[in-house]
mmCIF file of N, CA and C in Angstrom:
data_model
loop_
_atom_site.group_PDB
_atom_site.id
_atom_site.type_symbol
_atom_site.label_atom_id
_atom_site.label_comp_id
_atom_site.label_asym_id
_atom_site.label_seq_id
_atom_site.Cartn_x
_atom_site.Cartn_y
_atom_site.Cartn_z
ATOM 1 N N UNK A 1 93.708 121.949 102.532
ATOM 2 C CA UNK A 1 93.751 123.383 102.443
ATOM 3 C C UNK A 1 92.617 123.845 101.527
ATOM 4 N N UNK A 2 91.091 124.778 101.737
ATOM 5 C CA UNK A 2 90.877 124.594 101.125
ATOM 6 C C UNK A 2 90.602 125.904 100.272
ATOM 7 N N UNK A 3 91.806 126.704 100.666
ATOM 8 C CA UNK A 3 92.204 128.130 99.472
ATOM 9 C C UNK A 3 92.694 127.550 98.734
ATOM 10 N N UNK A 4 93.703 126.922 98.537
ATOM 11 C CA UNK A 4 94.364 126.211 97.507
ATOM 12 C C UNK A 4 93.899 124.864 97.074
ATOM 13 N N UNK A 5 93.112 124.198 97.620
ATOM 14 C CA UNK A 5 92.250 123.017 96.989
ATOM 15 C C UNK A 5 93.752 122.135 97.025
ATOM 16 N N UNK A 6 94.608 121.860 97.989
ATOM 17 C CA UNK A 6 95.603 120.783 97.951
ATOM 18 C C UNK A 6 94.923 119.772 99.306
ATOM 19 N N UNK A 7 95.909 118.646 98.992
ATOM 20 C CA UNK A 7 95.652 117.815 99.888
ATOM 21 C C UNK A 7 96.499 117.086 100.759
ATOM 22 N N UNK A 8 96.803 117.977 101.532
ATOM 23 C CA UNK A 8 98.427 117.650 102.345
ATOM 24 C C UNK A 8 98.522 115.700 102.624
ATOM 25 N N UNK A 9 99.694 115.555 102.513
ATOM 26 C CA UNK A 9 100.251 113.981 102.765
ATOM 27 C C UNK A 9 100.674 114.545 104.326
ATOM 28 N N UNK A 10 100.991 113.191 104.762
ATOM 29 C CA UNK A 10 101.295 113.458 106.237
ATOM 30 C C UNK A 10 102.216 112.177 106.068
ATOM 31 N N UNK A 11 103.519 111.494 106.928
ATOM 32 C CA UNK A 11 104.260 111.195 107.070
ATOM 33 C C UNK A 11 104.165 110.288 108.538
ATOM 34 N N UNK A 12 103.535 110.908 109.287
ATOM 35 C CA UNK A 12 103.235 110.348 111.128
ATOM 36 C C UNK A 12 102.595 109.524 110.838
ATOM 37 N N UNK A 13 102.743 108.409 111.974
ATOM 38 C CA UNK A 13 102.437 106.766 112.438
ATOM 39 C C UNK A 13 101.868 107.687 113.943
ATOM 40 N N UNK A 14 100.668 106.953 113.627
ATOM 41 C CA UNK A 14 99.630 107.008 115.357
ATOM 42 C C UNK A 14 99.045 105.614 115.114
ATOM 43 N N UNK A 15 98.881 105.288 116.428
ATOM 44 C CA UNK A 15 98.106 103.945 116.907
ATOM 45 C C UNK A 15 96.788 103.914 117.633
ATOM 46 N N UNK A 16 95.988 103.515 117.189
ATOM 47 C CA UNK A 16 94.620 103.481 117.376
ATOM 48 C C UNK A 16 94.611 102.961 118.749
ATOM 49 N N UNK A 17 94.353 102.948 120.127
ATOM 50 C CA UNK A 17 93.835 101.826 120.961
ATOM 51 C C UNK A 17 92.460 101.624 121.367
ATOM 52 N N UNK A 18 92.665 100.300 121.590
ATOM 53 C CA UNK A 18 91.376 99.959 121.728
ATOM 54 C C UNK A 18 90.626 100.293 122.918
ATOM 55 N N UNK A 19 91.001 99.236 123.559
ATOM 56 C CA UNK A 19 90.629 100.083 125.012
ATOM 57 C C UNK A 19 90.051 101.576 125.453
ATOM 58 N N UNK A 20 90.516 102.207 125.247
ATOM 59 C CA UNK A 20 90.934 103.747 125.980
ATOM 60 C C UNK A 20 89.948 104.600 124.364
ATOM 61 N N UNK A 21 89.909 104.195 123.231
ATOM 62 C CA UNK A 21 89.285 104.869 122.023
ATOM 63 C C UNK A 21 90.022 105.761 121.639
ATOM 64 N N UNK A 22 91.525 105.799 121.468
ATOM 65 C CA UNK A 22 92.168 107.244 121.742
ATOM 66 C C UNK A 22 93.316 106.469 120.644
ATOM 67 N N UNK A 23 93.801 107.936 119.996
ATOM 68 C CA UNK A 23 94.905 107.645 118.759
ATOM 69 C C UNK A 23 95.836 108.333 119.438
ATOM 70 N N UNK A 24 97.152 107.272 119.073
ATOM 71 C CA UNK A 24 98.371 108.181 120.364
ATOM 72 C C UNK A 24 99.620 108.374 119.094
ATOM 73 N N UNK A 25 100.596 109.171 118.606
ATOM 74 C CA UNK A 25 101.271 109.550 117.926
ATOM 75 C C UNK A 25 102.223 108.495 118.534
ATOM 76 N N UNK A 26 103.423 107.882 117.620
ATOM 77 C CA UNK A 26 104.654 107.225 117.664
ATOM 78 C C UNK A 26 105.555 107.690 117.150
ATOM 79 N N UNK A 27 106.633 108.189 117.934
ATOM 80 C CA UNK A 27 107.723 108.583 116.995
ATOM 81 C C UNK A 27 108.648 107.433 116.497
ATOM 82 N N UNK A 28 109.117 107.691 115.071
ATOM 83 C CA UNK A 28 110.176 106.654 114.658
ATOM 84 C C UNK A 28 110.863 106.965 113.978
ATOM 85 N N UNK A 29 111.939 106.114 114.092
ATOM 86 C CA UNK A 29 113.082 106.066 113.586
ATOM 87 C C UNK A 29 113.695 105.831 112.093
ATOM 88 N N UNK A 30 115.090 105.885 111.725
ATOM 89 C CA UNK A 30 115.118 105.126 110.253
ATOM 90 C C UNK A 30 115.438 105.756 109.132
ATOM 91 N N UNK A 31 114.894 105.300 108.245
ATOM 92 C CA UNK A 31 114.971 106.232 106.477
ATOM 93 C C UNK A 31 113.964 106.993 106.440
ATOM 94 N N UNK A 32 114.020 108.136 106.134
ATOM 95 C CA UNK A 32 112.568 109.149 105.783
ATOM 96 C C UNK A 32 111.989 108.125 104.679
ATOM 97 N N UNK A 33 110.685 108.329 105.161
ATOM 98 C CA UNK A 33 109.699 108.260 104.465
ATOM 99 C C UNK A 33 108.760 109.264 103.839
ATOM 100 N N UNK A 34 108.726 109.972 102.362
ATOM 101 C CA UNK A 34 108.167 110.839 102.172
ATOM 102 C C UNK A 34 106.636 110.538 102.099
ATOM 103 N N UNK A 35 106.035 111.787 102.671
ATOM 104 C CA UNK A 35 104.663 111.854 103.068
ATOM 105 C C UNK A 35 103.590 111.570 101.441
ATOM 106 N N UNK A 36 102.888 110.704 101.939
ATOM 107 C CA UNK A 36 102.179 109.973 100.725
ATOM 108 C C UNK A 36 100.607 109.732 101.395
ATOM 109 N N UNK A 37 100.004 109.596 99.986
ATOM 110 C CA UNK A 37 98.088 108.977 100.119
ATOM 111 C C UNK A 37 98.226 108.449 99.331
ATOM 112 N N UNK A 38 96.770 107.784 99.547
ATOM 113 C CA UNK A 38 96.724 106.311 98.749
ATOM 114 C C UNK A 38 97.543 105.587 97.911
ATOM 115 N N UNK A 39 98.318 105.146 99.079
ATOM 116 C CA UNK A 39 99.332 103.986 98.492
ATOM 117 C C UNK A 39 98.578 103.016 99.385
ATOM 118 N N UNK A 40 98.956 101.512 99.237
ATOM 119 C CA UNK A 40 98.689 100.090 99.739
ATOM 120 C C UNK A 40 99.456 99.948 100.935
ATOM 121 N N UNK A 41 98.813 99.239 102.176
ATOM 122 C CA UNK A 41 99.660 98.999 103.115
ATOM 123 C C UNK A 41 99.839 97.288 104.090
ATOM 124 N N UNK A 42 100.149 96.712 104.266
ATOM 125 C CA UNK A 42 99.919 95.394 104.957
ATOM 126 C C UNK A 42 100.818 95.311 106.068
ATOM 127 N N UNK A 43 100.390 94.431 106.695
ATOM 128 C CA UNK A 43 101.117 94.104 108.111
ATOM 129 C C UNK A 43 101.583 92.342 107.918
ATOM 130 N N UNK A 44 102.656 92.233 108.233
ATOM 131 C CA UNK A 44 103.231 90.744 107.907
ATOM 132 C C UNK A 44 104.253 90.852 109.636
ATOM 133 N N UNK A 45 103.756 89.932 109.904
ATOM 134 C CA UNK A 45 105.290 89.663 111.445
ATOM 135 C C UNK A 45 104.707 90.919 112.166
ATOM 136 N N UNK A 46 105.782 91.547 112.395
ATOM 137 C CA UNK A 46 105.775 92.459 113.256
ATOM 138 C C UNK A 46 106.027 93.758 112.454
ATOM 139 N N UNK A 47 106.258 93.865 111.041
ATOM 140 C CA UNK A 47 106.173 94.647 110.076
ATOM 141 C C UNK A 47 105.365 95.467 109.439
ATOM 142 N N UNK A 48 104.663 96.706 109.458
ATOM 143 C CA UNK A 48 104.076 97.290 108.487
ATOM 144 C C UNK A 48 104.813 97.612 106.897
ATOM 145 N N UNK A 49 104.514 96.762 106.188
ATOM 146 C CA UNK A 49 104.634 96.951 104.919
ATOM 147 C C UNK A 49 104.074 98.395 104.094
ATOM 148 N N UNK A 50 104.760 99.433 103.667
ATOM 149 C CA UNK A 50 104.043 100.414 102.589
ATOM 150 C C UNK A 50 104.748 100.597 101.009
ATOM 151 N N UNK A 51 103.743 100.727 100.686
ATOM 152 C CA UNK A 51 103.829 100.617 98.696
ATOM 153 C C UNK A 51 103.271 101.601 98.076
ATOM 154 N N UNK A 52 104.054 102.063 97.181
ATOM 155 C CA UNK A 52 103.383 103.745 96.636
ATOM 156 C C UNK A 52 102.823 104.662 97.218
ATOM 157 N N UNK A 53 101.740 105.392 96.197
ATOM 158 C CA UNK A 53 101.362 106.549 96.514
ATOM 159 C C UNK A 53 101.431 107.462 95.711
ATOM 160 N N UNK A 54 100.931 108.550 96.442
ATOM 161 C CA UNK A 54 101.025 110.119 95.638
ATOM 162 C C UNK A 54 101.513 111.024 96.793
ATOM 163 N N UNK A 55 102.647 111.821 96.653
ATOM 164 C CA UNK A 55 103.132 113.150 97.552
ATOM 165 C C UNK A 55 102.383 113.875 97.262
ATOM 166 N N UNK A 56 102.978 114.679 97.875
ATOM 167 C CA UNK A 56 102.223 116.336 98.229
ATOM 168 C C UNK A 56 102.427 117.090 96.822
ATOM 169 N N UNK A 57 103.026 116.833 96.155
ATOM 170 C CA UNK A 57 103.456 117.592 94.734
ATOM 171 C C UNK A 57 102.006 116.642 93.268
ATOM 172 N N UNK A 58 101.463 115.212 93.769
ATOM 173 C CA UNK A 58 101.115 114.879 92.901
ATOM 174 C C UNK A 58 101.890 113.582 92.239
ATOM 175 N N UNK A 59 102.754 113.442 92.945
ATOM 176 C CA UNK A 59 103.668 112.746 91.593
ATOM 177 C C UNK A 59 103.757 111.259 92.256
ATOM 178 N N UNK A 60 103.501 110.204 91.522
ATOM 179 C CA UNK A 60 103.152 108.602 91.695
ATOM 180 C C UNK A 60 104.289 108.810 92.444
ATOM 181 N N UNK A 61 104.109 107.841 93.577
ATOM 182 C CA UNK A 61 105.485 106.540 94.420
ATOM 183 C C UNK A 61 105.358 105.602 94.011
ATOM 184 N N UNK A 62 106.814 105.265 94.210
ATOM 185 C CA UNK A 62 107.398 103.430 93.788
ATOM 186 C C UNK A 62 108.308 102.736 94.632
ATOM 187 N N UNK A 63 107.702 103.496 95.757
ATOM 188 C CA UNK A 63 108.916 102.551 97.204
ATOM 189 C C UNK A 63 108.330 101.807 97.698
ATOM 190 N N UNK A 64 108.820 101.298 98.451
ATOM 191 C CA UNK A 64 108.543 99.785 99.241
ATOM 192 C C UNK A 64 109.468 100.181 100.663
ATOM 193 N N UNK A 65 108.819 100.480 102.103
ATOM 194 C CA UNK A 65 109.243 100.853 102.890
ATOM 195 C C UNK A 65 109.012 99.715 103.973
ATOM 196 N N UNK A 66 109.495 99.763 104.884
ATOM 197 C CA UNK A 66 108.768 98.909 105.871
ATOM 198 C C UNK A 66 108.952 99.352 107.266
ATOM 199 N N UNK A 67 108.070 99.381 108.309
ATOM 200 C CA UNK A 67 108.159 99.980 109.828
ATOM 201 C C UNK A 67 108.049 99.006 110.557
ATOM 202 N N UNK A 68 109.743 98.215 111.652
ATOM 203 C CA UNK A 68 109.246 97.292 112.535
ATOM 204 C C UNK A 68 108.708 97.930 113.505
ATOM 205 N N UNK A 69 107.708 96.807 114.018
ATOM 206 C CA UNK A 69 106.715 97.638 115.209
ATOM 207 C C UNK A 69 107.735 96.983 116.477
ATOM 208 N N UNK A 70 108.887 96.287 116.887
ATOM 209 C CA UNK A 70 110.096 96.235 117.480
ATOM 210 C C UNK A 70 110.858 97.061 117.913
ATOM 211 N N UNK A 71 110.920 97.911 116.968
ATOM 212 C CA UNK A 71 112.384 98.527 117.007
ATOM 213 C C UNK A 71 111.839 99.936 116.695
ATOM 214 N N UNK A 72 110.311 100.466 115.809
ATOM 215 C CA UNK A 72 109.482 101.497 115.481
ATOM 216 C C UNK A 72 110.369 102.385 114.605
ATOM 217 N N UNK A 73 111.016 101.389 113.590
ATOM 218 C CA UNK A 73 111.906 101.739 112.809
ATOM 219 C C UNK A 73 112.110 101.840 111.401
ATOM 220 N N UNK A 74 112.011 102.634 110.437
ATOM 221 C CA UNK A 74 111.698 102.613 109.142
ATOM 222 C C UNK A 74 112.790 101.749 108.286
ATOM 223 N N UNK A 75 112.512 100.953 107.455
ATOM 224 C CA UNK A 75 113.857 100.730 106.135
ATOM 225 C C UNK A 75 113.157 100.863 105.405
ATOM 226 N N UNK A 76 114.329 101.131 104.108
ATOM 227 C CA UNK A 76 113.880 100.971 102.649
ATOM 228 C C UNK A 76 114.272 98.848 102.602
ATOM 229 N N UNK A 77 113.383 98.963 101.215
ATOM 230 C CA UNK A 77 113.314 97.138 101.153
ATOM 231 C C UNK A 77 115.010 97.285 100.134
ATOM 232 N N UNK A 78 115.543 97.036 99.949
ATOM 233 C CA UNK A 78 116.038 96.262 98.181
ATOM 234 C C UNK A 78 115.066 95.478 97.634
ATOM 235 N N UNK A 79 114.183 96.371 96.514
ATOM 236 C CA UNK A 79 113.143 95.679 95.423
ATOM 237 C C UNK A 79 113.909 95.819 94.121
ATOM 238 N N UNK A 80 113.348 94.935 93.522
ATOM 239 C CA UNK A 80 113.306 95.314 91.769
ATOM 240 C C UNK A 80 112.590 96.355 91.643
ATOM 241 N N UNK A 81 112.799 96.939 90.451
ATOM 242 C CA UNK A 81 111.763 98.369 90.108
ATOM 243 C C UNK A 81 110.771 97.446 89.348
ATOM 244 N N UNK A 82 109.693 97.306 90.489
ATOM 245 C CA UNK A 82 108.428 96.130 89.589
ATOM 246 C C UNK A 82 107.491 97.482 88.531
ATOM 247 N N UNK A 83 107.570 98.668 88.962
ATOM 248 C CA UNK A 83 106.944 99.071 87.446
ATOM 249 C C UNK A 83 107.883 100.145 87.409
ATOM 250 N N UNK A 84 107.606 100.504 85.489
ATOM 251 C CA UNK A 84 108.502 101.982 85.486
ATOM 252 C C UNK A 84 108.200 103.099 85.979
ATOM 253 N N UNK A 85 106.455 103.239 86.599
ATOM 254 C CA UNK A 85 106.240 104.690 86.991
ATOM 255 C C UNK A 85 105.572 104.254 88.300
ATOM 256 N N UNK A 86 105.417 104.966 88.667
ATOM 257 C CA UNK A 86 105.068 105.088 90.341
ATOM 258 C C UNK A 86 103.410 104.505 90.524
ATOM 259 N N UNK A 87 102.900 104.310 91.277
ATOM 260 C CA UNK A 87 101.558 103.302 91.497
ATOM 261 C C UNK A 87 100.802 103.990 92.616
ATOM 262 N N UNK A 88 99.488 104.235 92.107
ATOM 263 C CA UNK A 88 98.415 104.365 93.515
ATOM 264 C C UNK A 88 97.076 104.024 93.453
ATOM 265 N N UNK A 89 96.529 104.312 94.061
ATOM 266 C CA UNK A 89 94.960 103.691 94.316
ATOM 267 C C UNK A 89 94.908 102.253 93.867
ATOM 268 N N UNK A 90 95.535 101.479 94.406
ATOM 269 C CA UNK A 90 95.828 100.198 94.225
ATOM 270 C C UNK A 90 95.487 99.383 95.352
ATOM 271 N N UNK A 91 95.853 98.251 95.151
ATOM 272 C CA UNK A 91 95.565 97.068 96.728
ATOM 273 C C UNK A 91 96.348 96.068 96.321
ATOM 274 N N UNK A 92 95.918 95.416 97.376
ATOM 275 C CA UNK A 92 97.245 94.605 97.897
ATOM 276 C C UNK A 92 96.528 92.809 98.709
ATOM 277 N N UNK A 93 97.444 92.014 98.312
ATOM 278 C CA UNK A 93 96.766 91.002 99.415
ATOM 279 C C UNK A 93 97.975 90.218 99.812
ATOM 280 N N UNK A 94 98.100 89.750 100.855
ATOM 281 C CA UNK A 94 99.865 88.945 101.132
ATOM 282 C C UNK A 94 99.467 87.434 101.054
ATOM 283 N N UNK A 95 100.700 87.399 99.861
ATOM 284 C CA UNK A 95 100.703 86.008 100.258
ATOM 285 C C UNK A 95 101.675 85.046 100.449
ATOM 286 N N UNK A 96 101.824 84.278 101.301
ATOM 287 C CA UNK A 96 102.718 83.797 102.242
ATOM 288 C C UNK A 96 102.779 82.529 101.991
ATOM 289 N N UNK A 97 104.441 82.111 101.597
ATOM 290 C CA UNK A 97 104.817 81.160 101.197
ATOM 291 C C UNK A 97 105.834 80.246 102.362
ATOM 292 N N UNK A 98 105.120 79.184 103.347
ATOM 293 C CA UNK A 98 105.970 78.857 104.145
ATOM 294 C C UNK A 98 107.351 78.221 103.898
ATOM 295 N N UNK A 99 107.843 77.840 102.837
ATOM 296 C CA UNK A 99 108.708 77.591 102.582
ATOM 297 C C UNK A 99 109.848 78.776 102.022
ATOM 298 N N UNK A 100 109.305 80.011 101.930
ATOM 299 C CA UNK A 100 110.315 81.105 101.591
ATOM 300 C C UNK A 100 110.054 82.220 102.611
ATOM 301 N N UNK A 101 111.336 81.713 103.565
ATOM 302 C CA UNK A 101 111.068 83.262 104.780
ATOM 303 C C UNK A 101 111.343 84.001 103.974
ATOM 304 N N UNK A 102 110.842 85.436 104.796
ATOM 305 C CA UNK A 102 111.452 86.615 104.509
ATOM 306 C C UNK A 102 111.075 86.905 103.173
ATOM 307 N N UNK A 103 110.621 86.613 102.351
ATOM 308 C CA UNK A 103 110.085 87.149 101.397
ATOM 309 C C UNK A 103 108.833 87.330 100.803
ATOM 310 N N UNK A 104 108.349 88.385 99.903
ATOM 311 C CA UNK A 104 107.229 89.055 99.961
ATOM 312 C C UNK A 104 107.336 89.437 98.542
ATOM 313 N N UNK A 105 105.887 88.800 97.606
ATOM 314 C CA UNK A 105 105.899 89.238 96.464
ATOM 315 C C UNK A 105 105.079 90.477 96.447
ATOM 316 N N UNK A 106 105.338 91.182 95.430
ATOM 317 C CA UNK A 106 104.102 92.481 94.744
ATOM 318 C C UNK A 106 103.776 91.316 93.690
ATOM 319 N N UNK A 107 102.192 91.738 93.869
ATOM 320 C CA UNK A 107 101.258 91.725 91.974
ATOM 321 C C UNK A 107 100.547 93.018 91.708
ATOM 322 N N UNK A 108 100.738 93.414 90.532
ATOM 323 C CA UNK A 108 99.856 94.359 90.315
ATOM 324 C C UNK A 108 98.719 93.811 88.555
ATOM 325 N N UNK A 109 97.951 94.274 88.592
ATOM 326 C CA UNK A 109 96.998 93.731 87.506
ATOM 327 C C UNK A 109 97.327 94.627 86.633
ATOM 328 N N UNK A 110 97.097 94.785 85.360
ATOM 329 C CA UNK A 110 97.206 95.985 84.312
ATOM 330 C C UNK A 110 95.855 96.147 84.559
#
């Protein structure tokens, strides 16, 4: 907006294809996910992984959401609260422990 100098978050999942060069909107299902920027995102399985952010108000995120691309369905994770305040402009790298399905650490650096 740029009377008000804000910077709207958006909430919608679109998919890039390749083929065709064309971004197609997905609707989905699940737990709301409030609309966020620059938070961290990864893909593990068939999972999009998302981590923090900033809303539309400004104010840090500290969720941990995940969208199966299966079912095009949102959950919240059950995490520990890995920090006390909310996290952004951050990154991310997965790393994958074959001996522990299903699970997925956070690191964050100070």
């Amino acid at each position: 907006n740029p009377i008000l100098r804000l910077r709207e978050c958006m909430n919608d999942v679109r998919f890039f294809l390749i083929d065709t060069h064309e971004w197609r909107y997905k609707k989905v299902l699940g737990d709301f996910v409030e609309p966020r920027r620059n938070h961290t995102s990864f893909i593990v399985g068939h999972n999009l992984v998302v981590h923090g952010g900033v809303n539309n108000h400004g104010t840090y995120l500290n969720d941990l959401k995940t969208l199966n691309f299966k079912t095009m369905k949102w959950s919240s994770c059950s995490e520990q609260n890995y920090y006390d305040i909310g996290v952004a402009f951050h990154q991310c790298c997965v790393v994958v422990y074959p001996e522990r399905r299903n699970n997925v650490d956070l690191y964050k650096l100070p």
